[in-house]
PDB file of C-alpha atoms in Angstrom:
ATOM      1  CA  MET E   1     149.260 132.187  49.555  1.00 42.00           C
ATOM      2  CA  LYS E   2     150.488 135.337  51.561  1.00 40.00           C
ATOM      3  CA  LYS E   3     148.077 137.745  49.667  1.00 39.00           C
ATOM      4  CA  ARG E   4     144.734 135.163  50.822  1.00 37.00           C
ATOM      5  CA  LEU E   5     146.170 136.099  54.621  1.00 37.00           C
ATOM      6  CA  LEU E   6     145.746 139.737  54.062  1.00 36.00           C
ATOM      7  CA  ALA E   7     142.887 139.526  53.173  1.00 37.00           C
ATOM      8  CA  VAL E   8     141.883 137.318  55.773  1.00 34.00           C
ATOM      9  CA  LEU E   9     143.386 139.650  58.756  1.00 36.00           C
ATOM     10  CA  LEU E  10     142.346 143.176  56.788  1.00 34.00           C
ATOM     11  CA  LEU E  11     138.707 142.278  56.761  1.00 33.00           C
ATOM     12  CA  SER E  12     138.938 140.516  60.432  1.00 39.00           C
ATOM     13  CA  ALA E  13     140.158 144.377  61.801  1.00 37.00           C
ATOM     14  CA  LEU E  14     137.770 145.816  59.642  1.00 35.00           C
ATOM     15  CA  LEU E  15     135.084 143.919  61.382  1.00 35.00           C
ATOM     16  CA  PHE E  16     136.163 144.407  65.627  1.00 36.00           C
ATOM     17  CA  SER E  17     136.582 148.788  64.087  1.00 40.00           C
ATOM     18  CA  SER E  18     133.659 148.929  62.851  1.00 40.00           C
ATOM     19  CA  CYS E  19     132.546 148.616  66.876  1.00 40.00           C
ATOM     20  CA  ASN E  20     133.903 151.977  67.638  1.00 42.00           C
ATOM     21  CA  PHE E  21     132.326 154.148  64.835  1.00 38.00           C
ATOM     22  CA  PRO E  22     131.631 157.017  66.109  1.00 42.00           C
ATOM     23  CA  SER E  23     127.172 157.724  66.314  1.00 44.00           C
ATOM     24  CA  PRO E  24     125.223 159.938  64.458  1.00 45.00           C
ATOM     25  CA  THR E  25     126.021 163.703  64.995  1.00 49.00           C
ATOM     26  CA  LEU E  26     122.310 163.343  64.739  1.00 50.00           C
ATOM     27  CA  PRO E  27     119.744 161.394  67.173  1.00 53.00           C
ATOM     28  CA  ARG E  28     116.896 158.915  66.082  1.00 54.00           C
ATOM     29  CA  GLU E  29     114.435 157.818  67.879  1.00 57.00           C
ATOM     30  CA  ASP E  30     113.050 153.681  67.019  1.00 56.00           C
ATOM     31  CA  GLN E  31     109.054 153.427  66.711  1.00 57.00           C
ATOM     32  CA  PRO E  32     107.063 151.219  67.177  1.00 55.00           C
ATOM     33  CA  LEU E  33     105.411 149.426  63.961  1.00 54.00           C
ATOM     34  CA  TYR E  34     101.842 150.008  65.323  1.00 54.00           C
ATOM     35  CA  VAL E  35     100.438 151.801  68.301  1.00 57.00           C
ATOM     36  CA  PRO E  36      97.414 150.705  68.898  1.00 56.00           C
ATOM     37  CA  PRO E  37      93.934 154.015  69.612  1.00 60.00           C
ATOM     38  CA  ALA E  38      94.571 155.412  72.976  1.00 61.00           C
ATOM     39  CA  GLY E  39      92.160 153.593  74.710  1.00 57.00           C
ATOM     40  CA  GLN E  40      92.119 150.279  72.488  1.00 56.00           C
ATOM     41  CA  THR E  41      93.828 146.698  73.406  1.00 59.00           C
ATOM     42  CA  PHE E  42      93.018 143.852  71.858  1.00 58.00           C
ATOM     43  CA  THR E  43      91.241 140.480  73.124  1.00 63.00           C
ATOM     44  CA  PRO E  44      91.032 137.150  71.779  1.00 63.00           C
ATOM     45  CA  PRO E  45      87.865 135.660  70.273  1.00 62.00           C
ATOM     46  CA  ALA E  46      86.162 133.686  73.386  1.00 59.00           C
ATOM     47  CA  THR E  47      85.621 130.030  72.036  1.00 57.00           C
ATOM     48  CA  PRO E  48      82.791 129.559  71.807  1.00 58.00           C
ATOM     49  CA  SER E  49      80.909 126.716  74.121  1.00 59.00           C
ATOM     50  CA  PRO E  50      79.381 123.535  72.344  1.00 70.00           C
ATOM     51  CA  ASP E  51      75.683 123.728  73.217  1.00 82.00           C
ATOM     52  CA  PRO E  52      74.744 120.452  75.339  1.00 80.00           C
ATOM     53  CA  SER E  53      70.961 120.173  73.647  1.00 84.00           C
ATOM     54  CA  ALA E  54      72.282 120.510  70.653  1.00 88.00           C
ATOM     55  CA  ARG E  55      73.237 116.786  71.645  1.00 90.00           C
ATOM     56  CA  ILE E  56      69.740 115.507  71.720  1.00 94.00           C
ATOM     57  CA  LYS E  57      68.523 114.690  68.430  1.00 93.00           C
ATOM     58  CA  LEU E  58      65.142 113.300  68.435  1.00 93.00           C
ATOM     59  CA  GLY E  59      63.007 110.729  66.313  1.00 89.00           C
ATOM     60  CA  ASP E  60      59.241 111.195  64.169  1.00 85.00           C
ATOM     61  CA  GLU E  61      56.774 112.471  66.606  1.00 87.00           C
ATOM     62  CA  VAL E  62      54.650 109.542  69.447  1.00 86.00           C
ATOM     63  CA  VAL E  63      50.898 108.820  69.700  1.00 85.00           C
ATOM     64  CA  LEU E  64      49.864 107.006  72.996  1.00 86.00           C
ATOM     65  CA  PRO E  65      46.005 107.332  71.392  1.00 82.00           C
ATOM     66  CA  LEU E  66      44.411 105.747  75.342  1.00 79.00           C
ATOM     67  CA  VAL E  67      46.045 109.245  76.459  1.00 80.00           C
ATOM     68  CA  SER E  68      45.515 111.539  73.588  1.00 83.00           C
ATOM     69  CA  LEU E  69      49.511 113.002  73.794  1.00 88.00           C
ATOM     70  CA  ALA E  70      51.839 113.647  71.466  1.00 89.00           C
ATOM     71  CA  PHE E  71      55.414 113.466  71.518  1.00 93.00           C
ATOM     72  CA  SER E  72      58.868 112.341  70.015  1.00 93.00           C
ATOM     73  CA  PRO E  73      60.892 110.416  71.586  1.00 93.00           C
ATOM     74  CA  LEU E  74      65.057 110.921  72.159  1.00 95.00           C
ATOM     75  CA  ALA E  75      66.194 109.242  68.711  1.00 92.00           C
ATOM     76  CA  SER E  76      70.248 109.907  71.207  1.00 92.00           C
ATOM     77  CA  VAL E  77      71.549 111.421  73.622  1.00 93.00           C
ATOM     78  CA  ASP E  78      74.834 112.119  73.632  1.00 88.00           C
ATOM     79  CA  ASN E  79      78.233 112.513  70.053  1.00 83.00           C
ATOM     80  CA  SER E  80      78.336 108.410  70.415  1.00 83.00           C
ATOM     81  CA  GLY E  81      75.440 108.561  68.267  1.00 79.00           C
ATOM     82  CA  LEU E  82      74.693 105.077  69.564  1.00 87.00           C
ATOM     83  CA  PRO E  83      70.053 104.891  69.434  1.00 90.00           C
ATOM     84  CA  MET E  84      67.919 104.773  73.091  1.00 93.00           C
ATOM     85  CA  THR E  85      65.863 102.204  73.247  1.00 91.00           C
ATOM     86  CA  LEU E  86      62.028 102.961  73.417  1.00 90.00           C
ATOM     87  CA  SER E  87      59.487 100.953  74.301  1.00 88.00           C
ATOM     88  CA  LEU E  88      55.715 101.646  73.786  1.00 85.00           C
ATOM     89  CA  GLY E  89      52.251 101.155  74.940  1.00 82.00           C
ATOM     90  CA  GLU E  90      49.608 102.452  74.718  1.00 79.00           C
ATOM     91  CA  ASP E  91      49.338 104.401  77.635  1.00 86.00           C
ATOM     92  CA  LYS E  92      52.635 104.816  77.882  1.00 90.00           C
ATOM     93  CA  ALA E  93      57.003 105.631  76.946  1.00 92.00           C
ATOM     94  CA  VAL E  94      59.646 103.909  77.724  1.00 94.00           C
ATOM     95  CA  MET E  95      63.488 105.081  77.259  1.00 95.00           C
ATOM     96  CA  ASN E  96      67.191 104.450  77.797  1.00 95.00           C
ATOM     97  CA  ASN E  97      69.857 104.852  76.717  1.00 94.00           C
ATOM     98  CA  THR E  98      72.682 101.602  75.987  1.00 91.00           C
ATOM     99  CA  ASP E  99      74.341 101.341  78.686  1.00 91.00           C
ATOM    100  CA  GLU E 100      70.931 101.094  81.397  1.00 92.00           C
ATOM    101  CA  THR E 101      72.631 104.685  82.824  1.00 95.00           C
ATOM    102  CA  LEU E 102      69.777 107.422  82.047  1.00 96.00           C
ATOM    103  CA  PHE E 103      65.882 107.011  81.832  1.00 96.00           C
ATOM    104  CA  PHE E 104      62.530 108.441  81.152  1.00 98.00           C
ATOM    105  CA  SER E 105      59.070 107.139  81.164  1.00 96.00           C
ATOM    106  CA  LEU E 106      56.004 109.310  79.925  1.00 96.00           C
ATOM    107  CA  SER E 107      53.611 108.169  81.341  1.00 93.00           C
ATOM    108  CA  SER E 108      49.785 107.859  81.988  1.00 91.00           C
ATOM    109  CA  GLU E 109      46.697 106.929  84.767  1.00 90.00           C
ATOM    110  CA  SER E 110      42.732 108.325  85.629  1.00 90.00           C
ATOM    111  CA  ALA E 111      43.534 111.430  87.535  1.00 89.00           C
ATOM    112  CA  GLY E 112      40.044 109.275  90.360  1.00 87.00           C
ATOM    113  CA  VAL E 113      39.783 112.431  92.479  1.00 84.00           C
ATOM    114  CA  SER E 114      43.080 113.673  92.335  1.00 82.00           C
ATOM    115  CA  PRO E 115      41.920 117.464  91.686  1.00 88.00           C
ATOM    116  CA  ASP E 116      44.694 119.038  90.204  1.00 93.00           C
ATOM    117  CA  ALA E 117      48.168 118.182  88.929  1.00 95.00           C
ATOM    118  CA  GLN E 118      49.449 118.695  93.136  1.00 96.00           C
ATOM    119  CA  ALA E 119      47.825 116.420  94.198  1.00 95.00           C
ATOM    120  CA  CYS E 120      48.583 113.731  91.158  1.00 96.00           C
ATOM    121  CA  LEU E 121      52.395 114.141  91.830  1.00 96.00           C
ATOM    122  CA  THR E 122      51.459 113.497  96.075  1.00 95.00           C
ATOM    123  CA  ASN E 123      50.069 110.161  94.427  1.00 95.00           C
ATOM    124  CA  LEU E 124      53.124 109.345  92.675  1.00 95.00           C
ATOM    125  CA  LEU E 125      55.286 110.553  94.972  1.00 96.00           C
ATOM    126  CA  SER E 126      53.862 108.734  97.337  1.00 94.00           C
ATOM    127  CA  ARG E 127      53.504 105.552  95.333  1.00 93.00           C
ATOM    128  CA  MET E 128      57.478 105.753  94.092  1.00 93.00           C
ATOM    129  CA  ARG E 129      58.573 105.641  97.600  1.00 93.00           C
ATOM    130  CA  ALA E 130      57.028 102.158  98.454  1.00 91.00           C
ATOM    131  CA  ASP E 131      59.316 101.015  96.047  1.00 90.00           C
ATOM    132  CA  LEU E 132      62.611 103.374  96.597  1.00 90.00           C
ATOM    133  CA  PRO E 133      62.297 103.914 100.216  1.00 87.00           C
ATOM    134  CA  GLU E 134      65.461 106.175 100.043  1.00 91.00           C
ATOM    135  CA  LEU E 135      63.465 108.236  97.660  1.00 95.00           C
ATOM    136  CA  HIS E 136      63.513 112.712  97.986  1.00 96.00           C
ATOM    137  CA  ALA E 137      61.865 114.840  96.437  1.00 96.00           C
ATOM    138  CA  SER E 138      62.992 118.143  96.939  1.00 97.00           C
ATOM    139  CA  GLU E 139      59.837 121.548  97.373  1.00 96.00           C
ATOM    140  CA  ALA E 140      57.363 121.454  93.464  1.00 96.00           C
ATOM    141  CA  THR E 141      57.400 124.523  91.844  1.00 97.00           C
ATOM    142  CA  GLU E 142      55.237 125.116  88.907  1.00 96.00           C
ATOM    143  CA  ILE E 143      56.086 124.972  84.995  1.00 95.00           C
ATOM    144  CA  ALA E 144      54.044 125.312  81.256  1.00 93.00           C
ATOM    145  CA  ALA E 145      54.577 123.267  78.792  1.00 91.00           C
ATOM    146  CA  ALA E 146      52.163 122.691  75.351  1.00 87.00           C
ATOM    147  CA  GLY E 147      49.982 125.036  76.304  1.00 88.00           C
ATOM    148  CA  LEU E 148      49.069 123.492  80.389  1.00 89.00           C
ATOM    149  CA  THR E 149      50.874 124.317  83.737  1.00 93.00           C
ATOM    150  CA  GLY E 150      51.947 121.507  85.970  1.00 96.00           C
ATOM    151  CA  VAL E 151      54.164 120.514  88.555  1.00 97.00           C
ATOM    152  CA  GLN E 152      57.661 119.272  88.732  1.00 97.00           C
ATOM    153  CA  THR E 153      59.924 117.917  91.146  1.00 98.00           C
ATOM    154  CA  GLU E 154      64.413 117.455  91.540  1.00 97.00           C
ATOM    155  CA  LEU E 155      64.398 113.249  92.395  1.00 97.00           C
ATOM    156  CA  SER E 156      67.196 111.526  94.546  1.00 96.00           C
ATOM    157  CA  GLY E 157      67.993 108.391  96.081  1.00 95.00           C
ATOM    158  CA  THR E 158      68.579 105.108  94.946  1.00 93.00           C
ATOM    159  CA  LEU E 159      67.868 103.572  92.155  1.00 89.00           C
ATOM    160  CA  LEU E 160      69.388 100.119  90.336  1.00 85.00           C
ATOM    161  CA  GLU E 161      71.611  99.924  93.733  1.00 89.00           C
ATOM    162  CA  ALA E 162      73.086 103.306  92.115  1.00 93.00           C
ATOM    163  CA  PRO E 163      72.909 106.925  93.147  1.00 95.00           C
ATOM    164  CA  MET E 164      70.294 108.387  91.241  1.00 96.00           C
ATOM    165  CA  THR E 165      69.689 112.010  90.277  1.00 97.00           C
ATOM    166  CA  GLY E 166      66.705 113.445  88.320  1.00 97.00           C
ATOM    167  CA  LYS E 167      62.823 115.238  87.757  1.00 98.00           C
ATOM    168  CA  LEU E 168      59.365 114.202  87.758  1.00 98.00           C
ATOM    169  CA  ALA E 169      57.146 116.296  85.925  1.00 98.00           C
ATOM    170  CA  VAL E 170      53.399 115.943  86.134  1.00 97.00           C
ATOM    171  CA  PHE E 171      49.914 117.168  84.581  1.00 95.00           C
ATOM    172  CA  GLN E 172      46.794 117.024  84.437  1.00 93.00           C
ATOM    173  CA  VAL E 173      44.704 116.796  81.309  1.00 89.00           C
ATOM    174  CA  GLN E 174      41.491 115.661  79.651  1.00 84.00           C
ATOM    175  CA  SER E 175      40.988 113.888  83.828  1.00 88.00           C
ATOM    176  CA  ARG E 176      44.255 111.700  83.035  1.00 90.00           C
ATOM    177  CA  CYS E 177      47.679 112.255  85.382  1.00 94.00           C
ATOM    178  CA  VAL E 178      50.388 112.188  82.695  1.00 95.00           C
ATOM    179  CA  SER E 179      53.618 112.092  84.801  1.00 96.00           C
ATOM    180  CA  LEU E 180      57.231 113.218  82.803  1.00 97.00           C
ATOM    181  CA  LEU E 181      60.619 111.341  85.121  1.00 97.00           C
ATOM    182  CA  GLY E 182      63.560 111.242  84.169  1.00 97.00           C
ATOM    183  CA  ALA E 183      66.514 110.173  85.723  1.00 97.00           C
ATOM    184  CA  ALA E 184      70.787 109.174  85.869  1.00 96.00           C
ATOM    185  CA  ALA E 185      71.762 105.850  87.485  1.00 96.00           C
ATOM    186  CA  VAL E 186      75.270 105.991  87.459  1.00 95.00           C
ATOM    187  CA  GLU E 187      78.472 106.095  90.125  1.00 94.00           C
ATOM    188  CA  ASP E 188      78.018 109.778  89.830  1.00 95.00           C
ATOM    189  CA  PRO E 189      75.000 110.435  89.013  1.00 96.00           C
ATOM    190  CA  GLN E 190      74.548 114.131  89.664  1.00 96.00           C
ATOM    191  CA  THR E 191      77.568 114.581  86.540  1.00 96.00           C
ATOM    192  CA  LEU E 192      75.307 112.335  83.796  1.00 96.00           C
ATOM    193  CA  TRP E 193      72.403 114.719  84.660  1.00 97.00           C
ATOM    194  CA  GLN E 194      73.821 117.811  84.612  1.00 96.00           C
ATOM    195  CA  GLU E 195      75.769 117.420  81.676  1.00 94.00           C
ATOM    196  CA  THR E 196      73.051 115.202  79.141  1.00 95.00           C
ATOM    197  CA  GLY E 197      69.990 114.195  81.376  1.00 96.00           C
ATOM    198  CA  GLN E 198      68.692 117.442  82.032  1.00 97.00           C
ATOM    199  CA  TYR E 199      68.624 118.398  78.187  1.00 97.00           C
ATOM    200  CA  ALA E 200      67.081 115.138  76.759  1.00 97.00           C
ATOM    201  CA  PHE E 201      64.274 115.670  79.812  1.00 97.00           C
ATOM    202  CA  GLN E 202      63.652 119.398  78.678  1.00 96.00           C
ATOM    203  CA  ALA E 203      63.830 118.092  74.491  1.00 96.00           C
ATOM    204  CA  LEU E 204      60.661 115.786  75.692  1.00 96.00           C
ATOM    205  CA  LEU E 205      59.312 117.710  78.010  1.00 95.00           C
ATOM    206  CA  GLY E 206      59.304 121.351  75.380  1.00 94.00           C
ATOM    207  CA  GLY E 207      58.109 118.155  72.363  1.00 93.00           C
ATOM    208  CA  LEU E 208      54.224 116.663  74.161  1.00 94.00           C
ATOM    209  CA  ARG E 209      51.110 117.848  72.392  1.00 91.00           C
ATOM    210  CA  PHE E 210      47.723 117.370  74.281  1.00 89.00           C
ATOM    211  CA  LEU E 211      45.987 115.938  71.117  1.00 85.00           C
ATOM    212  CA  PRO E 212      41.911 117.159  71.541  1.00 83.00           C
ATOM    213  CA  PRO E 213      39.567 113.923  71.811  1.00 73.00           C
ATOM    214  CA  GLY E 214      39.108 111.959  68.967  1.00 72.00           C
ATOM    215  CA  SER E 215      40.922 113.125  66.950  1.00 74.00           C
ATOM    216  CA  VAL E 216      43.666 111.170  67.440  1.00 75.00           C
ATOM    217  CA  PRO E 217      43.682 107.098  66.128  1.00 79.00           C
ATOM    218  CA  ALA E 218      42.259 104.067  67.988  1.00 83.00           C
ATOM    219  CA  CYS E 219      45.586 102.154  68.421  1.00 87.00           C
ATOM    220  CA  LEU E 220      49.674 102.800  67.946  1.00 88.00           C
ATOM    221  CA  ILE E 221      50.808 103.678  63.843  1.00 91.00           C
ATOM    222  CA  ALA E 222      55.208 102.432  64.447  1.00 91.00           C
ATOM    223  CA  THR E 223      56.982 104.018  62.735  1.00 87.00           C
ATOM    224  CA  ASP E 224      59.815 101.681  62.083  1.00 91.00           C
ATOM    225  CA  PRO E 225      58.612  99.863  58.057  1.00 93.00           C
ATOM    226  CA  GLU E 226      60.013  97.382  59.043  1.00 96.00           C
ATOM    227  CA  TYR E 227      57.714  96.724  61.699  1.00 97.00           C
ATOM    228  CA  ALA E 228      55.690  93.197  60.993  1.00 97.00           C
ATOM    229  CA  PHE E 229      56.141  92.641  57.192  1.00 98.00           C
ATOM    230  CA  SER E 230      60.055  92.165  58.524  1.00 97.00           C
ATOM    231  CA  PRO E 231      60.501  88.495  60.172  1.00 97.00           C
ATOM    232  CA  GLU E 232      63.364  90.177  62.036  1.00 96.00           C
ATOM    233  CA  ASN E 233      60.341  92.239  63.771  1.00 96.00           C
ATOM    234  CA  PRO E 234      57.333  90.910  63.908  1.00 98.00           C
ATOM    235  CA  ILE E 235      53.738  91.650  65.583  1.00 97.00           C
ATOM    236  CA  ARG E 236      54.204  89.987  69.197  1.00 96.00           C
ATOM    237  CA  VAL E 237      50.827  88.488  69.981  1.00 95.00           C
ATOM    238  CA  GLY E 238      52.362  86.223  72.906  1.00 93.00           C
ATOM    239  CA  SER E 239      50.465  83.728  74.324  1.00 90.00           C
ATOM    240  CA  VAL E 240      48.313  81.590  77.108  1.00 83.00           C
ATOM    241  CA  ASN E 241      49.658  78.436  75.270  1.00 81.00           C
ATOM    242  CA  LEU E 242      50.084  77.405  72.276  1.00 73.00           C
ATOM    243  CA  TYR E 243      47.258  77.318  71.985  1.00 82.00           C
ATOM    244  CA  ASP E 244      45.503  80.366  71.871  1.00 89.00           C
ATOM    245  CA  GLY E 245      48.277  82.018  69.655  1.00 92.00           C
ATOM    246  CA  VAL E 246      45.946  81.819  66.365  1.00 93.00           C
ATOM    247  CA  SER E 247      42.891  83.216  68.060  1.00 94.00           C
ATOM    248  CA  ARG E 248      44.849  86.771  69.352  1.00 94.00           C
ATOM    249  CA  MET E 249      46.698  87.058  65.306  1.00 96.00           C
ATOM    250  CA  GLU E 250      43.863  86.092  63.965  1.00 95.00           C
ATOM    251  CA  ALA E 251      41.764  88.875  67.149  1.00 94.00           C
ATOM    252  CA  TYR E 252      44.509  91.656  65.239  1.00 96.00           C
ATOM    253  CA  LEU E 253      44.119  90.964  62.085  1.00 97.00           C
ATOM    254  CA  ASN E 254      39.992  91.770  61.913  1.00 95.00           C
ATOM    255  CA  THR E 255      40.523  94.435  64.434  1.00 95.00           C
ATOM    256  CA  LEU E 256      43.009  95.909  61.834  1.00 96.00           C
ATOM    257  CA  ARG E 257      42.382  97.794  58.950  1.00 95.00           C
ATOM    258  CA  GLY E 258      43.652  99.415  55.913  1.00 95.00           C
ATOM    259  CA  PRO E 259      44.283 103.306  55.239  1.00 93.00           C
ATOM    260  CA  ASN E 260      41.441 104.204  55.095  1.00 92.00           C
ATOM    261  CA  MET E 261      39.711 102.115  56.975  1.00 92.00           C
ATOM    262  CA  GLU E 262      39.464  99.585  54.790  1.00 95.00           C
ATOM    263  CA  GLU E 263      39.255  95.614  56.165  1.00 95.00           C
ATOM    264  CA  ILE E 264      41.572  93.335  55.643  1.00 96.00           C
ATOM    265  CA  ASN E 265      41.026  89.977  53.894  1.00 97.00           C
ATOM    266  CA  TYR E 266      43.812  87.011  55.446  1.00 97.00           C
ATOM    267  CA  ILE E 267      45.176  82.889  54.472  1.00 97.00           C
ATOM    268  CA  ARG E 268      47.070  82.242  56.713  1.00 97.00           C
ATOM    269  CA  ILE E 269      50.368  81.126  55.341  1.00 96.00           C
ATOM    270  CA  ASN E 270      53.130  78.352  56.112  1.00 96.00           C
ATOM    271  CA  PRO E 271      55.082  79.361  59.425  1.00 95.00           C
ATOM    272  CA  GLN E 272      59.308  80.115  58.868  1.00 95.00           C
ATOM    273  CA  TYR E 273      61.987  80.965  60.591  1.00 95.00           C
ATOM    274  CA  ASN E 274      63.842  84.633  61.317  1.00 95.00           C
ATOM    275  CA  ALA E 275      67.537  85.792  61.185  1.00 94.00           C
ATOM    276  CA  GLU E 276      67.494  84.181  65.655  1.00 92.00           C
ATOM    277  CA  ASN E 277      66.200  81.038  65.419  1.00 93.00           C
ATOM    278  CA  GLU E 278      61.897  81.892  66.320  1.00 94.00           C
ATOM    279  CA  ILE E 279      58.989  80.786  64.788  1.00 95.00           C
ATOM    280  CA  VAL E 280      57.429  83.858  62.712  1.00 97.00           C
ATOM    281  CA  ASP E 281      53.538  83.072  61.615  1.00 97.00           C
ATOM    282  CA  ALA E 282      52.413  84.360  58.385  1.00 97.00           C
ATOM    283  CA  TYR E 283      49.497  85.948  56.765  1.00 98.00           C
ATOM    284  CA  GLN E 284      48.902  87.156  53.241  1.00 97.00           C
ATOM    285  CA  ILE E 285      46.795  89.806  53.451  1.00 97.00           C
ATOM    286  CA  ASN E 286      44.499  92.427  51.136  1.00 96.00           C
ATOM    287  CA  TYR E 287      41.864  95.354  51.242  1.00 96.00           C
ATOM    288  CA  ALA E 288      39.478  97.090  48.510  1.00 94.00           C
ATOM    289  CA  GLY E 289      42.810  98.913  45.924  1.00 92.00           C
ATOM    290  CA  SER E 290      45.614  97.444  48.287  1.00 92.00           C
ATOM    291  CA  GLY E 291      47.282  95.325  44.891  1.00 91.00           C
ATOM    292  CA  GLU E 292      49.005  92.076  45.261  1.00 93.00           C
ATOM    293  CA  PRO E 293      49.005  91.040  48.980  1.00 95.00           C
ATOM    294  CA  ILE E 294      50.860  91.532  51.373  1.00 97.00           C
ATOM    295  CA  THR E 295      52.768  89.251  53.577  1.00 98.00           C
ATOM    296  CA  ILE E 296      52.964  90.292  56.999  1.00 98.00           C
ATOM    297  CA  TYR E 297      54.367  88.564  60.531  1.00 98.00           C
ATOM    298  CA  PHE E 298      53.110  87.518  64.053  1.00 98.00           C
ATOM    299  CA  SER E 299      55.029  85.749  67.155  1.00 96.00           C
ATOM    300  CA  ILE E 300      53.330  84.325  69.868  1.00 95.00           C
ATOM    301  CA  TYR E 301      56.695  83.066  72.209  1.00 93.00           C
ATOM    302  CA  SER E 302      56.900  87.261  73.287  1.00 93.00           C
ATOM    303  CA  TYR E 303      54.747  89.587  73.687  1.00 93.00           C
ATOM    304  CA  GLU E 304      54.773  94.036  73.352  1.00 92.00           C
ATOM    305  CA  THR E 305      52.016  96.118  72.654  1.00 89.00           C
ATOM    306  CA  PRO E 306      50.194  95.562  69.824  1.00 93.00           C
ATOM    307  CA  MET E 307      50.871  98.623  67.329  1.00 94.00           C
ATOM    308  CA  ALA E 308      49.106  98.634  63.544  1.00 96.00           C
ATOM    309  CA  PRO E 309      52.122  98.376  60.350  1.00 96.00           C
ATOM    310  CA  LEU E 310      52.906 101.663  59.678  1.00 94.00           C
ATOM    311  CA  GLY E 311      49.808 103.118  56.391  1.00 94.00           C
ATOM    312  CA  PHE E 312      47.183 100.513  58.485  1.00 96.00           C
ATOM    313  CA  SER E 313      45.118 101.743  61.274  1.00 93.00           C
ATOM    314  CA  CYS E 314      42.026 100.095  63.021  1.00 92.00           C
ATOM    315  CA  GLU E 315      38.689  99.875  63.859  1.00 89.00           C
ATOM    316  CA  ALA E 316      40.123 100.662  67.511  1.00 87.00           C
ATOM    317  CA  ALA E 317      42.409  99.603  71.070  1.00 85.00           C
ATOM    318  CA  PHE E 318      43.514  95.839  69.671  1.00 91.00           C
ATOM    319  CA  PRO E 319      41.941  93.527  72.454  1.00 88.00           C
ATOM    320  CA  LEU E 320      45.107  91.854  73.615  1.00 88.00           C
ATOM    321  CA  GLN E 321      46.880  92.352  76.663  1.00 82.00           C
ATOM    322  CA  ARG E 322      49.624  90.699  77.793  1.00 84.00           C
ATOM    323  CA  PRO E 323      49.715  86.740  79.289  1.00 82.00           C
TER     324      PRO E 323
END
């Protein structure tokens, strides 16, 4: 026990006495482990900013036959991946997001006596102000797209009882006024337009193609492979009353053609209910070389601009108007 205590005392004495050791005779300068070259400083790499336009996804190209205009519709516009809604007509297309806070419209009308794109814009704004009295449009500036020169203006005002910010571009082509309108209508429209809307607008504008007359089909061709072939996605021909439904469906079928303009033979079969408990009328059709009959479905209870099913064509524009 005495030996252990003596050892502890001895170690303690050595530790305290080491603090009083004399300095080495030769002084030593501590050197840094790394000295950067003169004039060189280390700058951390900048964090790349996300490209807002990368969020914009486009769908398959669609042709508006009355306008001889092809465009790629918006599929989605943000990281949510929620799809945009697309409504088509022979001379117009309308797109909106799920929240109905972003709207885009591509439309065409006869130029009439309008000599140029500026006159088209003036007439269009005049009609818009009749419906939107608070609409303000900036001074028009020149814009180029699809090999054409047009005019554009910044818009602000109120739309659907919400503040609105957007843009309108107008071209005159083939004696028609063609316009692309984009708008954000929400409590803070400026932010939504700057962060998303303007990039979607530019994506639509960049995808426009004006086609030579006679180079486009006479009717819209569906891009959805289930259109007409599924009871859930019937051809919506509408009706004035229940008695003209059959004549409207058969006017459609008399205009429809096979992929190489073959005439269509058809026979009406029993109607059925789809998943929404909606009655859909069914026809079996065939054409030379088609093989087994193909069943397509109609609804006479609602109307949408009729299109030819994917893989089919048409002799002319379908002779149907909204009832």
